[in-house]
PDB file of C-alpha atoms and ligand atoms in Angstrom:
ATOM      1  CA  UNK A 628     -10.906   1.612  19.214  1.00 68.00           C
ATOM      2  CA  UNK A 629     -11.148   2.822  22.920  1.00 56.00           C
ATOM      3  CA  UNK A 630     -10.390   6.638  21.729  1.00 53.00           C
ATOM      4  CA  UNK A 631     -14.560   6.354  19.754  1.00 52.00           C
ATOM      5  CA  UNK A 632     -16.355   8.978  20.465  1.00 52.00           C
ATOM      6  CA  UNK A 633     -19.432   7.014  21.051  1.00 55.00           C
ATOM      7  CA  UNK A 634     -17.481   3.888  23.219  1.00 67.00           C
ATOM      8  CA  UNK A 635     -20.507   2.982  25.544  1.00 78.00           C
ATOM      9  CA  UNK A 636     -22.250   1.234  22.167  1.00 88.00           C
ATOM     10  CA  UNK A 637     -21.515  -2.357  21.844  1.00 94.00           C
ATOM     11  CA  UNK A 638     -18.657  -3.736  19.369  1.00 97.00           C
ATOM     12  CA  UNK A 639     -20.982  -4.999  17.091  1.00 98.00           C
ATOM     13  CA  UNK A 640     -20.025  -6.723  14.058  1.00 98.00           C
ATOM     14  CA  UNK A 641     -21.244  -3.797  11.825  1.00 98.00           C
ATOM     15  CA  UNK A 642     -19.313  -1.147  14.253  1.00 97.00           C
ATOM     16  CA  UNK A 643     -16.156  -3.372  14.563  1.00 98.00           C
ATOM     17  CA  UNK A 644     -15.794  -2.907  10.498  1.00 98.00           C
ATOM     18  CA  UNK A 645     -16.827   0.372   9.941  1.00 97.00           C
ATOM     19  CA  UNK A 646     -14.506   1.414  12.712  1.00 97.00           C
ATOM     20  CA  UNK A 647     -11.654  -0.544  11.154  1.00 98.00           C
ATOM     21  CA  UNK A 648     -12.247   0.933   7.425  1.00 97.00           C
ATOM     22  CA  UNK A 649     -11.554   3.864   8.789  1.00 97.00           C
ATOM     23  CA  UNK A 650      -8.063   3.639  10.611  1.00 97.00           C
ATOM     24  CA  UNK A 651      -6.950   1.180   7.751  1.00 97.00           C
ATOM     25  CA  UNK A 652      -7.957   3.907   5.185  1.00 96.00           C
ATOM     26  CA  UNK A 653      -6.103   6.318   7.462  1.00 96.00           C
ATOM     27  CA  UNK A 654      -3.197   4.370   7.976  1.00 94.00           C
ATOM     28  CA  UNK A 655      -2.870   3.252   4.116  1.00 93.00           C
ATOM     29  CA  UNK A 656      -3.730  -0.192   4.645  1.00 95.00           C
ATOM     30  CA  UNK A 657      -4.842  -1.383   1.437  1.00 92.00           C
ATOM     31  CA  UNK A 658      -7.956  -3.151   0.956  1.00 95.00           C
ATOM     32  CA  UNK A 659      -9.150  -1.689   4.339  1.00 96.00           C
ATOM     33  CA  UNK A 660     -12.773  -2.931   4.105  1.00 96.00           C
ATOM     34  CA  UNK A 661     -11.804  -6.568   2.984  1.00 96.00           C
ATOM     35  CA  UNK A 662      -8.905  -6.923   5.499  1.00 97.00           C
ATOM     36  CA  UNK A 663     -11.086  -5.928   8.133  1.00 98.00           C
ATOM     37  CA  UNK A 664     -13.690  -8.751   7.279  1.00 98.00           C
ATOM     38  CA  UNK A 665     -11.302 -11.300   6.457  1.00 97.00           C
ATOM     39  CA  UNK A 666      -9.339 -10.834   9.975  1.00 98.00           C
ATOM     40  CA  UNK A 667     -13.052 -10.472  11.849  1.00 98.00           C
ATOM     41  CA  UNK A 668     -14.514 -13.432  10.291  1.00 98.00           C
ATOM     42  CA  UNK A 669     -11.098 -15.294  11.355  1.00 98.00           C
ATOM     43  CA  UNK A 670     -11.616 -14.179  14.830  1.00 98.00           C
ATOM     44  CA  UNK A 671     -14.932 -15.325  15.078  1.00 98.00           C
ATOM     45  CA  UNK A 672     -14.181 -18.885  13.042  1.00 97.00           C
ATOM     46  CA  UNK A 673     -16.791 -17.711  10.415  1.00 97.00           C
ATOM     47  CA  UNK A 674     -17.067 -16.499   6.771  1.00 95.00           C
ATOM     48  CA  UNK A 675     -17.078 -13.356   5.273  1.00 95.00           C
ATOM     49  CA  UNK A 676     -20.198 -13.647   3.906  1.00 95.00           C
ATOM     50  CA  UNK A 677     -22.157 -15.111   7.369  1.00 97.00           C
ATOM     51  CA  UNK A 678     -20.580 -11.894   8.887  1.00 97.00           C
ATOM     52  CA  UNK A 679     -23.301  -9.903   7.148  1.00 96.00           C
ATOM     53  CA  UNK A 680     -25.941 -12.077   8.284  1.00 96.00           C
ATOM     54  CA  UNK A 681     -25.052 -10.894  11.748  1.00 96.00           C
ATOM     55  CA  UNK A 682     -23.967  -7.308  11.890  1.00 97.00           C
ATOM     56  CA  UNK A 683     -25.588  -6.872  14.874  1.00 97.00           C
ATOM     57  CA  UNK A 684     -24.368  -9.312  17.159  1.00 97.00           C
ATOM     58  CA  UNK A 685     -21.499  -7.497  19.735  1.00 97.00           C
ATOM     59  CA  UNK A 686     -18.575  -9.247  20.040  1.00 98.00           C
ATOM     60  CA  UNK A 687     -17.396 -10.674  23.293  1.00 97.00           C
ATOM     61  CA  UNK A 688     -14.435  -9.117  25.114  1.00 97.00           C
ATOM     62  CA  UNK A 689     -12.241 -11.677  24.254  1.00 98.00           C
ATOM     63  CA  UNK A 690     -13.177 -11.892  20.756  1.00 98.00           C
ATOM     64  CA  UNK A 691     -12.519  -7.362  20.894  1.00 98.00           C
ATOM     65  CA  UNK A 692      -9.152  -8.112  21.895  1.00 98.00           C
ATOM     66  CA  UNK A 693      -8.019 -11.096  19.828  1.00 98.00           C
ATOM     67  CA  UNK A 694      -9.264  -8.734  16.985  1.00 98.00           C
ATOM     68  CA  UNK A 695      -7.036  -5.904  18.377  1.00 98.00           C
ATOM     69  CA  UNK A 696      -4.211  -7.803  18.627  1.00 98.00           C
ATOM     70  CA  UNK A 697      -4.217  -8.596  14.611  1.00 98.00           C
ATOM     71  CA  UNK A 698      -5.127  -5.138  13.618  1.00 97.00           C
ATOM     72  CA  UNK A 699      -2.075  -3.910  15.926  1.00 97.00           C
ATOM     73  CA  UNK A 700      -0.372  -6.749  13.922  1.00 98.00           C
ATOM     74  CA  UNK A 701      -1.668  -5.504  10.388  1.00 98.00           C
ATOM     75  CA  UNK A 702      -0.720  -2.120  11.156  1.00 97.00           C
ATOM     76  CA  UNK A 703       2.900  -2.848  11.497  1.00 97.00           C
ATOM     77  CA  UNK A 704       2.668  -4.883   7.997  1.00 97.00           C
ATOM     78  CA  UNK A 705       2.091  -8.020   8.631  1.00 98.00           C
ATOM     79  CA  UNK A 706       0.611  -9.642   5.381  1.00 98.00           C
ATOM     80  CA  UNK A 707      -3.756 -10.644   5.877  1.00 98.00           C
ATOM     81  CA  UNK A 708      -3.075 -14.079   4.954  1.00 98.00           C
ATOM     82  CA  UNK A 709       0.150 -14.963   7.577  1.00 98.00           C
ATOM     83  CA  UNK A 710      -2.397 -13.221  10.317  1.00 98.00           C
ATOM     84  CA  UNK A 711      -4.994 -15.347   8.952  1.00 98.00           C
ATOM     85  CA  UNK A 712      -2.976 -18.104   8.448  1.00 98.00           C
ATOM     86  CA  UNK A 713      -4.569 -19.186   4.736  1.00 97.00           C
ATOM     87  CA  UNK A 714      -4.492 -18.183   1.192  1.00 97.00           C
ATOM     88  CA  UNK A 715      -6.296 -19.654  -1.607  1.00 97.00           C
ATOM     89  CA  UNK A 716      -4.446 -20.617  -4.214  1.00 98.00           C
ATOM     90  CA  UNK A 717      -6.310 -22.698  -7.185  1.00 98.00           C
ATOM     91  CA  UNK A 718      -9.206 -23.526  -5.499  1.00 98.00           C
ATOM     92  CA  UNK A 719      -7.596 -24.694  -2.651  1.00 98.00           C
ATOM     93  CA  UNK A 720      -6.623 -23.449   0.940  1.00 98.00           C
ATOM     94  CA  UNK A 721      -2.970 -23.465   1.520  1.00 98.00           C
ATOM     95  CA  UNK A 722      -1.423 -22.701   5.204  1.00 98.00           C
ATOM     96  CA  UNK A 723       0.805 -20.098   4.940  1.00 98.00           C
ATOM     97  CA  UNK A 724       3.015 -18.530   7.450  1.00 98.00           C
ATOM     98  CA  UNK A 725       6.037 -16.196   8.039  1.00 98.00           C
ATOM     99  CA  UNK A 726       8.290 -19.464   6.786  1.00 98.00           C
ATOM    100  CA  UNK A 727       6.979 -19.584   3.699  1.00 98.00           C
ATOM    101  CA  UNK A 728       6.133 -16.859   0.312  1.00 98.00           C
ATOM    102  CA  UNK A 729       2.084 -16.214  -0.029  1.00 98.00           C
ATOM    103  CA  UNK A 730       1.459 -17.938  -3.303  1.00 98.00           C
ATOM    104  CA  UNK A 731       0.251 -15.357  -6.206  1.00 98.00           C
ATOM    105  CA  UNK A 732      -2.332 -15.294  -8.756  1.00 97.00           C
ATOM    106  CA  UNK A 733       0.446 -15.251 -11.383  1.00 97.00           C
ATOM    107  CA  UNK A 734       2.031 -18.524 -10.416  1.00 98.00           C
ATOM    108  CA  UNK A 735      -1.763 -19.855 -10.766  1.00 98.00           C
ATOM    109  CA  UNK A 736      -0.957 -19.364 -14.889  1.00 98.00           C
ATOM    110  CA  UNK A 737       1.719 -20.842 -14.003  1.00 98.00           C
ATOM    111  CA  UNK A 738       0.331 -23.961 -12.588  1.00 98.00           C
ATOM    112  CA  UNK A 739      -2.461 -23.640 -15.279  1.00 98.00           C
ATOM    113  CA  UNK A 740       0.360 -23.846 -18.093  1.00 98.00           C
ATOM    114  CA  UNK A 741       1.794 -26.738 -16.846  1.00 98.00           C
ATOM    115  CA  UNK A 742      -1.583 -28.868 -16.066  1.00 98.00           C
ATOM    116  CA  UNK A 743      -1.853 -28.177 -20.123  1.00 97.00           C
ATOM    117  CA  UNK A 744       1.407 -29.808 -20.537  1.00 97.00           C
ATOM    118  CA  UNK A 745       0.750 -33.295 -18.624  1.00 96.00           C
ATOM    119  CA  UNK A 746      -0.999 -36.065 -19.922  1.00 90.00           C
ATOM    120  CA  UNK A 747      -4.794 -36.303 -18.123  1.00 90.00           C
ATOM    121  CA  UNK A 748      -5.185 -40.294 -18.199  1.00 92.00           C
ATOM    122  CA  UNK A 749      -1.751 -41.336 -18.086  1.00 95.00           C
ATOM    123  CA  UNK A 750       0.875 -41.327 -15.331  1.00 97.00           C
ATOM    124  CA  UNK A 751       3.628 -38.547 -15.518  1.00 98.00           C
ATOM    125  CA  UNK A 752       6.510 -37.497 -12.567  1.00 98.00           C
ATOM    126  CA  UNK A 753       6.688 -33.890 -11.999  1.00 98.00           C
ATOM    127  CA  UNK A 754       9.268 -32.088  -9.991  1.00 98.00           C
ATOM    128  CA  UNK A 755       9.000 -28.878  -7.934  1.00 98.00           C
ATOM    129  CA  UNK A 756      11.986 -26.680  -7.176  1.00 98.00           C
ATOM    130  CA  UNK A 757      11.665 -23.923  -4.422  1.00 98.00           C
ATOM    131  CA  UNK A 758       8.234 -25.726  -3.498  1.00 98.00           C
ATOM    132  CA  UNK A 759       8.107 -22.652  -0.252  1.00 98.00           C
ATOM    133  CA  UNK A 760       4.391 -23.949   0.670  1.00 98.00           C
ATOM    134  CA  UNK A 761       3.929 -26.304  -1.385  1.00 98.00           C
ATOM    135  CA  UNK A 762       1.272 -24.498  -3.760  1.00 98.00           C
ATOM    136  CA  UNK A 763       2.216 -25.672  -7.320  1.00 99.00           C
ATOM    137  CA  UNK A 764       3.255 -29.203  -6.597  1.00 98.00           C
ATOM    138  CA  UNK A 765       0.331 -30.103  -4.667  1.00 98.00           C
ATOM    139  CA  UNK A 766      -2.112 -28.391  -7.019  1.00 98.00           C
ATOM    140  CA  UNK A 767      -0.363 -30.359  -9.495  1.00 98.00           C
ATOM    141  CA  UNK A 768      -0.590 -33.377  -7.889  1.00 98.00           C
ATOM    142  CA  UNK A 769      -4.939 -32.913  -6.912  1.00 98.00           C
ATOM    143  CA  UNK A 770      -5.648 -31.924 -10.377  1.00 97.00           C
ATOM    144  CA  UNK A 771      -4.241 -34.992 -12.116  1.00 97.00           C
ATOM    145  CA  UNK A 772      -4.349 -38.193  -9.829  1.00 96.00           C
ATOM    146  CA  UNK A 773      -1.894 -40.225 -11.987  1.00 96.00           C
ATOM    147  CA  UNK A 774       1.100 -37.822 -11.194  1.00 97.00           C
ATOM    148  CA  UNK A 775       3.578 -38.307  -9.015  1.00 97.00           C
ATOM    149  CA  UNK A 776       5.311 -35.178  -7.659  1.00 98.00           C
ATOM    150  CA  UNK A 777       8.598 -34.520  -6.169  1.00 98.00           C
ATOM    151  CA  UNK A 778       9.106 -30.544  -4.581  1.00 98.00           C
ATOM    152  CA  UNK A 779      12.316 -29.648  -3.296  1.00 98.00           C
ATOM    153  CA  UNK A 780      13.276 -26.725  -0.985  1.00 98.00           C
ATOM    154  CA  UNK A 781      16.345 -25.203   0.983  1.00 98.00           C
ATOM    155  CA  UNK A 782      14.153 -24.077   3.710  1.00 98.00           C
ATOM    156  CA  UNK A 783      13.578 -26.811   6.196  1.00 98.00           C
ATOM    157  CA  UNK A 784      10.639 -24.937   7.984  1.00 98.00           C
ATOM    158  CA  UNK A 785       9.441 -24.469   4.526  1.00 98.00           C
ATOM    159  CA  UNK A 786       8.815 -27.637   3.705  1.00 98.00           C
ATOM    160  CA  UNK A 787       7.043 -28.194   7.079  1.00 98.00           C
ATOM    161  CA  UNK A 788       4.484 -25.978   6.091  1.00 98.00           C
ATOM    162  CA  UNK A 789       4.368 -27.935   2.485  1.00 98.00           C
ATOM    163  CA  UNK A 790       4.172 -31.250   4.387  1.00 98.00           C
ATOM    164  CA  UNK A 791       1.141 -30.002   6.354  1.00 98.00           C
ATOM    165  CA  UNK A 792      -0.089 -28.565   3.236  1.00 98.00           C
ATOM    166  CA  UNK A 793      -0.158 -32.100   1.693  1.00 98.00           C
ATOM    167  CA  UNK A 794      -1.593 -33.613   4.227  1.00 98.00           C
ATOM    168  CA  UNK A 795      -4.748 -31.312   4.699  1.00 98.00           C
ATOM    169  CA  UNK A 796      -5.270 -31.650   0.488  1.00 98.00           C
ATOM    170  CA  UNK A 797      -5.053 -35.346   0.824  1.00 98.00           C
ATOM    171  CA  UNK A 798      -1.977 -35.574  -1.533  1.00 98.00           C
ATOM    172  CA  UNK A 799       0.811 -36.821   0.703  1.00 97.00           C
ATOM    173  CA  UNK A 800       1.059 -40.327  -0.846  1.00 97.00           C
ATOM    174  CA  UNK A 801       2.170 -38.639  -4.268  1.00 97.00           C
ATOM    175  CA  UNK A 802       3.844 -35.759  -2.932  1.00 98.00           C
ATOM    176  CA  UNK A 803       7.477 -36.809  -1.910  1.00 98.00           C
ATOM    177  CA  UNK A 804       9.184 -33.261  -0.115  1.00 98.00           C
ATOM    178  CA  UNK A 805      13.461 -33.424   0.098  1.00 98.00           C
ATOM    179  CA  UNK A 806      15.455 -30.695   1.794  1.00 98.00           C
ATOM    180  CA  UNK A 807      18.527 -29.396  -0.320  1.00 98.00           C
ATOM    181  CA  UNK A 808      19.264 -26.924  -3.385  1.00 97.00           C
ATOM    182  CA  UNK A 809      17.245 -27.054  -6.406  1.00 98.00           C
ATOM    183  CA  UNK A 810      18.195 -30.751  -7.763  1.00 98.00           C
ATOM    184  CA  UNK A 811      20.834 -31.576  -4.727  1.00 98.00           C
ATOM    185  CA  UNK A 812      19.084 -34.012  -2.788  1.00 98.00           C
ATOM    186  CA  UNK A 813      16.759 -35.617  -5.837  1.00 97.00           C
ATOM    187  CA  UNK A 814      18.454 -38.938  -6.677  1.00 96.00           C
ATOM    188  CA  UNK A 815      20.502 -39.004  -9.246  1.00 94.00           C
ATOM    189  CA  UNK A 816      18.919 -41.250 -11.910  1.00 95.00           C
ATOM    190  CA  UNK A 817      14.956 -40.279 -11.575  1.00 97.00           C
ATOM    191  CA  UNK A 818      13.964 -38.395 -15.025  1.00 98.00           C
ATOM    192  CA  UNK A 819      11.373 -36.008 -15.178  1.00 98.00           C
ATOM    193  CA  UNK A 820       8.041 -35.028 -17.776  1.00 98.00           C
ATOM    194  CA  UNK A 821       7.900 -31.513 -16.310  1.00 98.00           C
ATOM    195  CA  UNK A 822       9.880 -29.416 -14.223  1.00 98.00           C
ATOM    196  CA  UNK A 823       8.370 -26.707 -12.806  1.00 98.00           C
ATOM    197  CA  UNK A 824       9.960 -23.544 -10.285  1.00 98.00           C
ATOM    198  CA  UNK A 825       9.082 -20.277  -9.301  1.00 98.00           C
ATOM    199  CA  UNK A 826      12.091 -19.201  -7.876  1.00 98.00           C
ATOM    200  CA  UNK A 827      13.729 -16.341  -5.842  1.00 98.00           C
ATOM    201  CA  UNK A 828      14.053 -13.805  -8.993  1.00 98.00           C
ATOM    202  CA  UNK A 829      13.957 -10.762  -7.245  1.00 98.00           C
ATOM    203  CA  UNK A 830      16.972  -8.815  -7.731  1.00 98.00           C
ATOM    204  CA  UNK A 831      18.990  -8.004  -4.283  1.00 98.00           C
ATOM    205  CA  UNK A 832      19.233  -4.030  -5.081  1.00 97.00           C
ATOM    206  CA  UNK A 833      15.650  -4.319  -5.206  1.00 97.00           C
ATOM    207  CA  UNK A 834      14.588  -5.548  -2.058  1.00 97.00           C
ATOM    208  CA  UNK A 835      14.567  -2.804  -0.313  1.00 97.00           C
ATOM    209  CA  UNK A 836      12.011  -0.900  -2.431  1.00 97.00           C
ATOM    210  CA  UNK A 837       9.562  -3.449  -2.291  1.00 97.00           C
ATOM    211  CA  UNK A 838       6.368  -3.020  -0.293  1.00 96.00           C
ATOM    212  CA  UNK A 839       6.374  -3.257   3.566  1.00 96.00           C
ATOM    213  CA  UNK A 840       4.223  -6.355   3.607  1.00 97.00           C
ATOM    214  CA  UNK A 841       6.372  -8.388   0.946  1.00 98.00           C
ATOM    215  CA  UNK A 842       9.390  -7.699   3.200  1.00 97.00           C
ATOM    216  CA  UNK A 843       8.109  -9.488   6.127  1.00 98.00           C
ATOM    217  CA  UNK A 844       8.225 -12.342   2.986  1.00 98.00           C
ATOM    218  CA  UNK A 845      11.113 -14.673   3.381  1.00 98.00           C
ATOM    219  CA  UNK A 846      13.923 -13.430   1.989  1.00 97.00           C
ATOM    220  CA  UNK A 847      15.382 -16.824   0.862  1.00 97.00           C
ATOM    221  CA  UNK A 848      12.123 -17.015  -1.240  1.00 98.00           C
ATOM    222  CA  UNK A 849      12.524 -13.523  -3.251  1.00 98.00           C
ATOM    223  CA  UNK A 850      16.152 -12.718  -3.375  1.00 98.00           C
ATOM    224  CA  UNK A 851      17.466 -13.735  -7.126  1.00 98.00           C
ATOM    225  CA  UNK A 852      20.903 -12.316  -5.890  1.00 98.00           C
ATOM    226  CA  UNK A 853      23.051  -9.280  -7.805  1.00 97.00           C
ATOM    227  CA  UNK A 854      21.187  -9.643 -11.259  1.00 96.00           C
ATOM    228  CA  UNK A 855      17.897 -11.581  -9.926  1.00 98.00           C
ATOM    229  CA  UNK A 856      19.195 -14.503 -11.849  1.00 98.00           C
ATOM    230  CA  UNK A 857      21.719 -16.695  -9.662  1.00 98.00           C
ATOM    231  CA  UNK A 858      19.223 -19.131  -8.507  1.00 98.00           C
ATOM    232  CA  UNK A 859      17.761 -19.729 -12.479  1.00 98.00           C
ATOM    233  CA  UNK A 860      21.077 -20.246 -13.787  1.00 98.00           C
ATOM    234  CA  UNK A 861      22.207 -22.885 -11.624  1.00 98.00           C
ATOM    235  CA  UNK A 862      18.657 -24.228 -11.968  1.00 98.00           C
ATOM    236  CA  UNK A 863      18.701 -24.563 -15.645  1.00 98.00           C
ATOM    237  CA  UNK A 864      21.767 -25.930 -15.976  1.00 98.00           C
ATOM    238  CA  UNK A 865      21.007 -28.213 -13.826  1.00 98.00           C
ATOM    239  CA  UNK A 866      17.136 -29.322 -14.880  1.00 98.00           C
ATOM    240  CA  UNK A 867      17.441 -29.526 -18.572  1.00 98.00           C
ATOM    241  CA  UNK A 868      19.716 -32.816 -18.151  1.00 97.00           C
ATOM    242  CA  UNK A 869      17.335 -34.358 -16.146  1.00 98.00           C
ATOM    243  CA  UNK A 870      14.166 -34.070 -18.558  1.00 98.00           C
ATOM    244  CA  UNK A 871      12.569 -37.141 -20.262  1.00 98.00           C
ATOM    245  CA  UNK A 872      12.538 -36.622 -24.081  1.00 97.00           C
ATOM    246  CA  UNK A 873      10.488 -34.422 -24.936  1.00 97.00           C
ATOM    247  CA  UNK A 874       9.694 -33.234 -20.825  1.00 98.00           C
ATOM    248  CA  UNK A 875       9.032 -29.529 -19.999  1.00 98.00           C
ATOM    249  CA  UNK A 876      10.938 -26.649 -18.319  1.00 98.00           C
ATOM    250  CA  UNK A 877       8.508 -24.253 -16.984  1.00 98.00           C
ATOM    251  CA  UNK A 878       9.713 -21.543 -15.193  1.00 98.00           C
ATOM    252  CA  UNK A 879       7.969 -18.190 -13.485  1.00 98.00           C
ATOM    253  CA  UNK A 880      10.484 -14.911 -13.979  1.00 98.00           C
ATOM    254  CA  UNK A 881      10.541 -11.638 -13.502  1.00 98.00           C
ATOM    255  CA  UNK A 882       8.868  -9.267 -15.950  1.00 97.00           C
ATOM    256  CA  UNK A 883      12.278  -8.490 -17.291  1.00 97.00           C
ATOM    257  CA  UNK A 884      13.429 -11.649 -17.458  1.00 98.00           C
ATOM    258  CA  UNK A 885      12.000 -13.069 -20.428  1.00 98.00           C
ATOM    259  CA  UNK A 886      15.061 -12.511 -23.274  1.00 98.00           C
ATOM    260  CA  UNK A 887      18.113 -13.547 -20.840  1.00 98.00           C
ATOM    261  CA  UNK A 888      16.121 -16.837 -19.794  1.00 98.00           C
ATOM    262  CA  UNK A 889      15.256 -17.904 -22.684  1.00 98.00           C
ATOM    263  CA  UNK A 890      19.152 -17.333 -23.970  1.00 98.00           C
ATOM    264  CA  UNK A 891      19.483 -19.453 -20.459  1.00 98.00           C
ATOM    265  CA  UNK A 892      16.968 -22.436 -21.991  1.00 98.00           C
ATOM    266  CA  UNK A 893      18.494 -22.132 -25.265  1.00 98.00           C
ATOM    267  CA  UNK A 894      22.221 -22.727 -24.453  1.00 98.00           C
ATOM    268  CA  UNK A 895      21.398 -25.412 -22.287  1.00 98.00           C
ATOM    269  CA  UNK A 896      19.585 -26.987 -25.041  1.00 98.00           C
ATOM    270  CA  UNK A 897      16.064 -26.362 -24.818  1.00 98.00           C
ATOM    271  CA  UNK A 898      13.512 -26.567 -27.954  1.00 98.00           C
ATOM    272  CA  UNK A 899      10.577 -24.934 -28.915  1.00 98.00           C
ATOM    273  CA  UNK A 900      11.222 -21.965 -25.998  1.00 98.00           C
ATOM    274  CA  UNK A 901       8.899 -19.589 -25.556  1.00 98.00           C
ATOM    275  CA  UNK A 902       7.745 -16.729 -23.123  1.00 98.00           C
ATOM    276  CA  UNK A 903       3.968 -16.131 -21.653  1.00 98.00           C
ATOM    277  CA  UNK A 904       2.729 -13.304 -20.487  1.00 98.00           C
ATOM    278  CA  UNK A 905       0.773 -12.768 -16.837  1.00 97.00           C
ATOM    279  CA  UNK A 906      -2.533 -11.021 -16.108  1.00 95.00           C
ATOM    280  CA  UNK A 907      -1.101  -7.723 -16.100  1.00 96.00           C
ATOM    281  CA  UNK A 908       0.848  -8.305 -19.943  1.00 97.00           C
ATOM    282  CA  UNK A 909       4.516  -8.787 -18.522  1.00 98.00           C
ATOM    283  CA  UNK A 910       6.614 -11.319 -19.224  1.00 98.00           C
ATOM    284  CA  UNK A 911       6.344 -14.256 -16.702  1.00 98.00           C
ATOM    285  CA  UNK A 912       7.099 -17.375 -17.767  1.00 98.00           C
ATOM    286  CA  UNK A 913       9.201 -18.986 -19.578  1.00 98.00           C
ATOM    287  CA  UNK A 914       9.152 -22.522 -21.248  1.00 98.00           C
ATOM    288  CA  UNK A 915      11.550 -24.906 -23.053  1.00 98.00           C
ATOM    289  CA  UNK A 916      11.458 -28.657 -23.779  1.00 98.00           C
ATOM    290  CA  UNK A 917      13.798 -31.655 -23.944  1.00 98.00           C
ATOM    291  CA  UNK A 918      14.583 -32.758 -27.355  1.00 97.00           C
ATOM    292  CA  UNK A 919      12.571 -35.453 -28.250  1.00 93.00           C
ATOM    293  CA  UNK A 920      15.071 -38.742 -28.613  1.00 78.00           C
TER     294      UNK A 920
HETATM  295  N1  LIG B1217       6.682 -22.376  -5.009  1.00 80.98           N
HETATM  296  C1  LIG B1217       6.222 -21.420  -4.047  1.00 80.98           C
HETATM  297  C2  LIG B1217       5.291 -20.432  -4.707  1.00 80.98           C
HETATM  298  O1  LIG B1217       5.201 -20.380  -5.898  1.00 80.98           O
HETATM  299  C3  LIG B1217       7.382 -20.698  -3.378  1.00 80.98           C
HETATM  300  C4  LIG B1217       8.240 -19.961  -4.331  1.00 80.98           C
HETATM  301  C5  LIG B1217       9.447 -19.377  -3.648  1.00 80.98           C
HETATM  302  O2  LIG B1217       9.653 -19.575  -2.442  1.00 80.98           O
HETATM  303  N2  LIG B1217      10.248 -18.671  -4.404  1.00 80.98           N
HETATM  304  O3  LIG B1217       4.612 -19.685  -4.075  1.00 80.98           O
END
């Protein structure tokens, strides 16, 4: 910013984005306009849209280099919502940090699917495995009041973030969090109507290739090990048992997933399996219920 040609105008508000469009578009920084208002209105603890009302206000010194500091950060890759600390995920506002993955649109259908699946006026217990921040067990548990959720995780600094996350959505009372592997530290005789994941399902050899920003992800949260499946196997075997009659599997998997976990569903027992399709028209979800008695 110091290197403009015209540096004895004020920072304004207007300037500080224009000027930040610019070296994002440069730099390959996508969404360069929004990024620049999203981190600017975070700065200045205001909205995007009361940014505009005020392009011409300058921005204090301090304010310049708090801003600098999370372009600086952006620039090396740093995903907009762990700099922002925030991502909206079914109408709510999640905390999200480097501990936990940045919840996704597609796990939205996801969440969608399985709100379809749960009775509206009755009570039902719902289980969450790889919870990270907490996003589908919580939205689960504000969009139907009688539900009871449990969410699991291996990642102890995960489920901080998830515990906060609870709190601040006013759920905490029927969100119970336990630290272990997928079913590990659930007791032993609590059945379930739906059990819900979106696990690591990223195959290792493709880590690497995946985009700068997604690697500063943690890598407990994406890597499905050698095949991408090692955490769904274990996690079907080990969920189907523990399904009321008639409960629900439903799982989010990688786009070429679909076939081998439904095979996964099927040999564990699972009726009536079937695989949905995301936004973009790839496989990403797969479903499969208890038997009813
Ligand atoms: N359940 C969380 C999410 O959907 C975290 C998933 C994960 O860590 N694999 O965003």
């Amino acid at each position: 910013m110091s290197q403009d040609a015209a540096s004895n105008e004020p920072w304004t508000i207007r300037r500080v984005l224009d000027w930040t469009r610019g070296h994002f578009d440069k730099q390959q920084i996508d969404a360069a306009r929004l990024t620049a208002e999203l981190l600017l209105a975070h700065v200045l603890s205001t909205t995007r849209v009361k940014l505009f009302m005020d392009l011409d206000r300058p921005l204090t010194k301090d304010e310049l280099a708090t801003y600098k500091a999370l372009i600086q950060r952006r620039l090396a890759y740093e995903p907009t919502q762990y700099l922002i600390g925030q991502k909206e995920f079914y109408n709510r506002p999640f905390k999200v940090d480097a501990r936990v993955l940045i919840p996704r649109p597609e796990t939205e259908l996801l969440v969608q699917t399985v709100l379809g699946l749960l009775p509206k006026d009755a009570p039902a217990r719902v289980l969450d495995l790889c919870t990270g921040s907490g996003c589908i067990g919580i939205s689960i548990a504000a969009e139907r009041p009688l539900t009871s959720v449990w969410a699991t995780d291996l990642s102890g600094d995960a489920l901080e973030v998830a515990k906060a996350n609870a709190e601040a959505l006013q759920v905490s009372g029927r969100v119970t969090f336990f630290k272990g592997d997928l079913l590990a530290p659930v007791p032993a005789d609590a059945q379930f109507d739906v059990i819900v994941s979106n696990p690591p399902y990223i195959s290792s050899p493709q880590l690497p290739g995946l985009q700068k920003e997604v690697q500063k992800e943690p890598k407990l949260a994406l890597d499905g090990g050698a095949d991408g499946l090692a955490v769904i196997r274990p996690l079907v075997a080990a969920a189907m048992p523990r399904l009321k009659a008639g409960g629900w599997l439903a799982l989010e998997i990688d786009e070429d997933q679909g076939p081998p976990v439904k095979a996964l569903l099927e040999a564990a027992g699972a009726v009536d399996v079937r695989i949905d399709k995301d936004f973009a028209r790839h496989d990403r979800m797969v479903f499969g219920r208890a038997k009813a008695s």
